[in-house]
Amino acid sequence: MDAYVGSVSSRSTLMKGLLVSRDGGLVRLRLDRPEALNALDVDLAQALLAACRDLADDASVRAVLLSGSGRAFAAGGDLAQMRAAPVAAADSLITPMHQALRLLGSIDAPVLVALHGAVAGAGLSLAAAADLAIAAEGTKFNLAYINIATSCDLGASWSLPRLVGLRRALEIALLGESFDARKALEIGLVNRVVAADALEAEAEALAQRLARGPTLAYGHMRRLMRASFERSFTEQLDAERDAFLASAATADFGEGLAAFFDRRPASFQGR
């Protein structure tokens, strides 16, 4: 595995709380505040924003794997930072996190999240923003914001109704109750649940599979899906036509056709 190089390395002072590595087209972002169960603080938010800026500027990135170090994915925002100056501290955390999520949403590369331990508050919001989610048995979920008398952030009010439906999203948000990985799978919050000791290997295999896929087609597909709730059916048909024709002009489409007729696996190059 190669260390992630480029502008991230020149921003090492901004990378506190985040481990970034790269293997070919796969970039791994690992939240790395294990002593705080990876609670999101300002340094981590700024580090994630710096990494996402680099991803957005690098067309060779073909998949992103987001995970957490230690005993949890992320236990929410760092409430200790907000205690002294709640509004200012919250804004200094939310603003860079929202910028980072906008950037992740703009790239062609799909984003996979691997979940374990606690996935709470902002951690659950962050997980819900990914394209695909795989969770370890025993993972505990709780949106948790209502338990400290605040609304949500990091796109949870957008992502959750789309993933689990409005009524279920409101239940998760308003009751602030914990639920396990099997429940998360049942309601559509995660795609797969695996044994805890298999999470890393399963997530890596799926991420590598995505990194070998047709990246530009992935980008069209994820944008079509995410925009479909705001468009009429006629508008969506027009958008699908445009995306298909753009995909048909790529080398990957030519390779996909050749592989189909040759009855062999396709070898996509992400262009």
Tab-separated table of C-alpha atoms in Angstrom:
chain	number	residue	atom	x	y	z
A	1	MET	CA	0.000	0.000	0.000
A	2	ASP	CA	1.396	3.361	-0.994
A	3	ALA	CA	1.186	6.357	1.280
A	4	TYR	CA	-1.218	8.949	-0.095
A	5	VAL	CA	0.940	11.463	-1.903
A	6	GLY	CA	0.382	14.832	-3.479
A	7	SER	CA	-1.092	17.853	-1.778
A	8	VAL	CA	-2.272	15.873	1.245
A	9	SER	CA	1.323	15.326	2.303
A	10	SER	CA	2.008	19.053	2.068
A	11	ARG	CA	-0.953	19.636	4.391
A	12	SER	CA	0.259	17.341	7.132
A	13	THR	CA	-0.510	19.937	9.775
A	14	LEU	CA	-4.174	19.699	8.768
A	15	MET	CA	-4.301	15.907	8.872
A	16	LYS	CA	-4.567	15.535	12.637
A	17	GLY	CA	-7.142	12.875	13.410
A	18	LEU	CA	-7.251	11.387	9.910
A	19	LEU	CA	-5.178	8.656	8.274
A	20	VAL	CA	-5.110	8.784	4.481
A	21	SER	CA	-3.588	6.091	2.284
A	22	ARG	CA	-3.770	5.110	-1.341
A	23	ASP	CA	-3.515	1.869	-3.304
A	24	GLY	CA	-3.862	2.532	-7.035
A	25	GLY	CA	-7.236	4.180	-7.581
A	26	LEU	CA	-8.483	3.372	-4.076
A	27	VAL	CA	-8.140	6.061	-1.418
A	28	ARG	CA	-8.725	5.128	2.227
A	29	LEU	CA	-9.824	7.727	4.766
A	30	ARG	CA	-9.668	6.468	8.348
A	31	LEU	CA	-10.945	8.579	11.235
A	32	ASP	CA	-8.149	8.345	13.779
A	33	ARG	CA	-9.107	9.631	17.220
A	34	PRO	CA	-9.507	6.228	18.869
A	35	GLU	CA	-9.112	7.633	22.372
A	36	ALA	CA	-12.297	9.674	21.742
A	37	LEU	CA	-14.123	6.953	19.777
A	38	ASN	CA	-13.362	9.071	16.697
A	39	ALA	CA	-15.646	11.889	17.826
A	40	LEU	CA	-15.422	14.626	15.193
A	41	ASP	CA	-13.527	17.695	16.340
A	42	VAL	CA	-12.385	20.784	14.445
A	43	ASP	CA	-8.959	19.356	13.572
A	44	LEU	CA	-10.499	16.199	12.150
A	45	ALA	CA	-13.089	18.203	10.208
A	46	GLN	CA	-10.368	20.370	8.675
A	47	ALA	CA	-8.298	17.287	7.860
A	48	LEU	CA	-11.222	15.614	6.144
A	49	LEU	CA	-11.930	18.761	4.149
A	50	ALA	CA	-8.289	18.929	3.018
A	51	ALA	CA	-8.369	15.293	1.923
A	52	CYS	CA	-11.670	15.738	0.075
A	53	ARG	CA	-10.327	18.752	-1.775
A	54	ASP	CA	-7.499	16.589	-3.024
A	55	LEU	CA	-9.893	13.821	-4.035
A	56	ALA	CA	-12.038	16.257	-5.979
A	57	ASP	CA	-8.959	17.502	-7.865
A	58	ASP	CA	-7.679	14.017	-8.752
A	59	ALA	CA	-9.440	12.259	-11.629
A	60	SER	CA	-7.406	9.092	-10.998
A	61	VAL	CA	-9.306	8.379	-7.753
A	62	ARG	CA	-11.699	5.514	-8.492
A	63	ALA	CA	-13.125	4.597	-5.079
A	64	VAL	CA	-13.064	5.904	-1.505
A	65	LEU	CA	-13.186	3.723	1.618
A	66	LEU	CA	-14.121	5.526	4.845
A	67	SER	CA	-13.588	3.795	8.199
A	68	GLY	CA	-12.622	4.415	11.819
A	69	SER	CA	-9.720	3.389	14.031
A	70	GLY	CA	-10.049	1.657	17.374
A	71	ARG	CA	-13.316	0.527	18.949
A	72	ALA	CA	-15.775	2.655	16.954
A	73	PHE	CA	-16.479	4.251	13.615
A	74	ALA	CA	-17.492	7.580	15.149
A	75	ALA	CA	-19.354	8.432	18.330
A	76	GLY	CA	-20.623	11.796	17.062
A	77	GLY	CA	-19.278	15.303	17.387
A	78	ASP	CA	-16.834	16.273	20.114
A	79	LEU	CA	-19.198	17.724	22.706
A	80	ALA	CA	-16.343	18.842	24.929
A	81	GLN	CA	-15.334	21.400	22.290
A	82	MET	CA	-18.894	22.769	22.180
A	83	ARG	CA	-19.415	23.109	25.908
A	84	ALA	CA	-17.630	26.412	26.403
A	85	ALA	CA	-18.933	28.162	23.272
A	86	PRO	CA	-21.678	26.018	21.760
A	87	VAL	CA	-22.626	28.085	18.712
A	88	ALA	CA	-19.122	29.101	17.646
A	89	ALA	CA	-17.673	25.632	18.205
A	90	ALA	CA	-20.531	23.932	16.365
A	91	ASP	CA	-20.130	26.259	13.395
A	92	SER	CA	-16.366	25.681	13.237
A	93	LEU	CA	-17.049	21.940	13.046
A	94	ILE	CA	-20.121	21.852	10.813
A	95	THR	CA	-18.875	24.261	8.140
A	96	PRO	CA	-15.793	22.244	7.059
A	97	MET	CA	-17.654	18.936	7.385
A	98	HIS	CA	-20.413	20.158	5.088
A	99	GLN	CA	-17.842	21.411	2.590
A	100	ALA	CA	-16.145	18.007	2.686
A	101	LEU	CA	-19.436	16.196	2.059
A	102	ARG	CA	-20.252	18.444	-0.881
A	103	LEU	CA	-16.905	17.524	-2.409
A	104	LEU	CA	-17.413	13.801	-1.804
A	105	GLY	CA	-20.795	14.087	-3.472
A	106	SER	CA	-19.290	15.773	-6.533
A	107	ILE	CA	-16.711	13.147	-7.512
A	108	ASP	CA	-17.253	10.195	-9.836
A	109	ALA	CA	-15.681	7.673	-7.464
A	110	PRO	CA	-18.166	5.809	-5.240
A	111	VAL	CA	-17.799	6.125	-1.473
A	112	LEU	CA	-17.979	3.017	0.727
A	113	VAL	CA	-18.137	3.217	4.521
A	114	ALA	CA	-17.114	0.406	6.903
A	115	LEU	CA	-18.884	0.612	10.267
A	116	HIS	CA	-18.170	-0.930	13.660
A	117	GLY	CA	-18.598	-0.195	17.340
A	118	ALA	CA	-20.507	3.043	17.877
A	119	VAL	CA	-22.059	4.909	14.946
A	120	ALA	CA	-23.758	7.832	16.631
A	121	GLY	CA	-24.763	11.419	15.995
A	122	ALA	CA	-22.539	12.961	13.356
A	123	GLY	CA	-20.996	9.522	12.846
A	124	LEU	CA	-24.348	8.183	11.674
A	125	SER	CA	-24.908	11.271	9.516
A	126	LEU	CA	-21.506	10.770	7.901
A	127	ALA	CA	-22.174	7.079	7.293
A	128	ALA	CA	-25.566	7.824	5.732
A	129	ALA	CA	-23.942	10.185	3.220
A	130	ALA	CA	-21.873	7.360	1.668
A	131	ASP	CA	-23.028	5.407	-1.380
A	132	LEU	CA	-22.613	1.969	0.179
A	133	ALA	CA	-22.283	0.830	3.793
A	134	ILE	CA	-21.014	-2.408	5.305
A	135	ALA	CA	-21.319	-2.999	9.055
A	136	ALA	CA	-19.844	-5.425	11.540
A	137	GLU	CA	-22.041	-7.571	13.738
A	138	GLY	CA	-22.465	-5.807	17.047
A	139	THR	CA	-22.379	-2.286	15.631
A	140	LYS	CA	-24.666	0.094	17.525
A	141	PHE	CA	-26.447	2.995	15.807
A	142	ASN	CA	-28.098	6.051	17.339
A	143	LEU	CA	-28.761	9.388	15.660
A	144	ALA	CA	-28.600	10.855	19.184
A	145	TYR	CA	-28.957	14.568	18.347
A	146	ILE	CA	-32.347	14.835	20.029
A	147	ASN	CA	-30.841	13.461	23.238
A	148	ILE	CA	-28.813	16.665	23.588
A	149	ALA	CA	-31.661	18.886	22.319
A	150	THR	CA	-30.293	19.723	18.894
A	151	SER	CA	-31.197	19.118	15.289
A	152	CYS	CA	-29.026	17.077	12.949
A	153	ASP	CA	-26.219	18.017	10.568
A	154	LEU	CA	-23.963	16.439	7.917
A	155	GLY	CA	-26.947	15.829	5.672
A	156	ALA	CA	-28.833	13.381	7.888
A	157	SER	CA	-32.188	15.063	7.202
A	158	TRP	CA	-31.533	14.540	3.464
A	159	SER	CA	-29.948	11.091	3.547
A	160	LEU	CA	-32.045	9.237	6.104
A	161	PRO	CA	-35.491	9.730	4.502
A	162	ARG	CA	-34.036	8.557	1.191
A	163	LEU	CA	-32.462	5.483	2.743
A	164	VAL	CA	-35.159	4.315	5.141
A	165	GLY	CA	-38.303	6.336	4.295
A	166	LEU	CA	-39.733	9.403	5.993
A	167	ARG	CA	-41.664	7.716	8.801
A	168	ARG	CA	-38.710	5.526	9.808
A	169	ALA	CA	-36.308	8.474	9.561
A	170	LEU	CA	-38.516	10.494	11.887
A	171	GLU	CA	-38.611	7.611	14.357
A	172	ILE	CA	-34.810	7.405	14.353
A	173	ALA	CA	-34.484	11.178	14.697
A	174	LEU	CA	-37.202	11.955	17.232
A	175	LEU	CA	-36.848	9.009	19.623
A	176	GLY	CA	-33.045	8.884	19.779
A	177	GLU	CA	-33.044	5.134	20.398
A	178	SER	CA	-30.180	2.742	19.731
A	179	PHE	CA	-30.473	-0.134	17.276
A	180	ASP	CA	-28.108	-2.824	16.058
A	181	ALA	CA	-26.538	-3.758	12.742
A	182	ARG	CA	-29.226	-6.297	11.872
A	183	LYS	CA	-31.903	-3.656	12.317
A	184	ALA	CA	-29.845	-1.251	10.209
A	185	LEU	CA	-29.754	-3.876	7.459
A	186	GLU	CA	-33.481	-4.572	7.750
A	187	ILE	CA	-34.447	-0.912	7.298
A	188	GLY	CA	-31.963	-0.226	4.503
A	189	LEU	CA	-29.452	1.891	6.378
A	190	VAL	CA	-26.596	-0.492	5.505
A	191	ASN	CA	-26.097	-2.853	2.564
A	192	ARG	CA	-24.333	-5.739	4.291
A	193	VAL	CA	-23.599	-7.046	7.783
A	194	VAL	CA	-20.541	-9.238	8.317
A	195	ALA	CA	-18.743	-10.875	11.218
A	196	ALA	CA	-16.725	-8.350	13.205
A	197	ASP	CA	-13.416	-10.054	12.439
A	198	ALA	CA	-14.239	-10.041	8.709
A	199	LEU	CA	-15.163	-6.361	8.374
A	200	GLU	CA	-11.789	-5.068	7.241
A	201	ALA	CA	-11.283	-7.792	4.634
A	202	GLU	CA	-14.850	-7.574	3.313
A	203	ALA	CA	-14.736	-3.789	3.077
A	204	GLU	CA	-11.353	-3.876	1.350
A	205	ALA	CA	-12.547	-6.451	-1.191
A	206	LEU	CA	-15.645	-4.435	-2.017
A	207	ALA	CA	-13.672	-1.189	-2.235
A	208	GLN	CA	-11.132	-2.794	-4.568
A	209	ARG	CA	-13.971	-4.088	-6.727
A	210	LEU	CA	-15.381	-0.581	-7.001
A	211	ALA	CA	-11.920	0.803	-7.796
A	212	ARG	CA	-11.687	-1.571	-10.772
A	213	GLY	CA	-15.057	-0.492	-12.109
A	214	PRO	CA	-16.162	2.065	-14.740
A	215	THR	CA	-15.582	5.233	-12.710
A	216	LEU	CA	-17.259	7.728	-15.036
A	217	ALA	CA	-20.351	5.527	-15.278
A	218	TYR	CA	-20.377	5.286	-11.474
A	219	GLY	CA	-20.351	9.082	-11.327
A	220	HIS	CA	-23.302	9.387	-13.700
A	221	MET	CA	-25.226	6.699	-11.826
A	222	ARG	CA	-24.720	8.180	-8.354
A	223	ARG	CA	-25.705	11.673	-9.546
A	224	LEU	CA	-28.796	10.346	-11.324
A	225	MET	CA	-29.942	8.464	-8.246
A	226	ARG	CA	-29.335	11.335	-5.847
A	227	ALA	CA	-31.050	13.932	-8.055
A	228	SER	CA	-34.064	11.767	-8.901
A	229	PHE	CA	-36.117	12.949	-5.916
A	230	GLU	CA	-35.962	16.560	-7.097
A	231	ARG	CA	-36.840	15.930	-10.768
A	232	SER	CA	-40.011	15.067	-12.585
A	233	PHE	CA	-40.112	11.764	-14.443
A	234	THR	CA	-39.690	13.580	-17.767
A	235	GLU	CA	-36.691	15.508	-16.438
A	236	GLN	CA	-35.155	12.294	-15.148
A	237	LEU	CA	-35.592	10.616	-18.538
A	238	ASP	CA	-33.733	13.502	-20.182
A	239	ALA	CA	-30.959	13.292	-17.581
A	240	GLU	CA	-30.664	9.532	-18.102
A	241	ARG	CA	-30.373	9.976	-21.859
A	242	ASP	CA	-27.619	12.573	-21.469
A	243	ALA	CA	-25.720	10.404	-18.973
A	244	PHE	CA	-25.987	7.285	-21.134
A	245	LEU	CA	-24.729	9.090	-24.221
A	246	ALA	CA	-21.844	10.569	-22.226
A	247	SER	CA	-20.999	7.089	-20.941
A	248	ALA	CA	-21.236	5.623	-24.440
A	249	ALA	CA	-18.472	7.999	-25.556
A	250	THR	CA	-15.969	6.588	-23.036
A	251	ALA	CA	-13.254	3.997	-23.547
A	252	ASP	CA	-14.762	1.970	-20.715
A	253	PHE	CA	-17.992	1.534	-22.659
A	254	GLY	CA	-16.029	0.230	-25.636
A	255	GLU	CA	-14.206	-2.181	-23.347
A	256	GLY	CA	-17.471	-3.270	-21.763
A	257	LEU	CA	-18.950	-4.099	-25.163
A	258	ALA	CA	-15.812	-5.922	-26.290
A	259	ALA	CA	-15.712	-7.966	-23.088
A	260	PHE	CA	-19.397	-8.866	-23.447
A	261	PHE	CA	-18.991	-10.174	-26.977
A	262	ASP	CA	-15.658	-11.860	-26.182
A	263	ARG	CA	-17.259	-13.509	-23.127
A	264	ARG	CA	-14.494	-12.349	-20.788
A	265	PRO	CA	-14.275	-10.070	-17.717
A	266	ALA	CA	-14.013	-6.407	-18.604
A	267	SER	CA	-10.876	-4.470	-17.727
A	268	PHE	CA	-12.049	-0.929	-17.043
A	269	GLN	CA	-9.574	1.948	-16.868
A	270	GLY	CA	-11.877	4.535	-15.362
A	271	ARG	CA	-12.103	6.721	-18.431
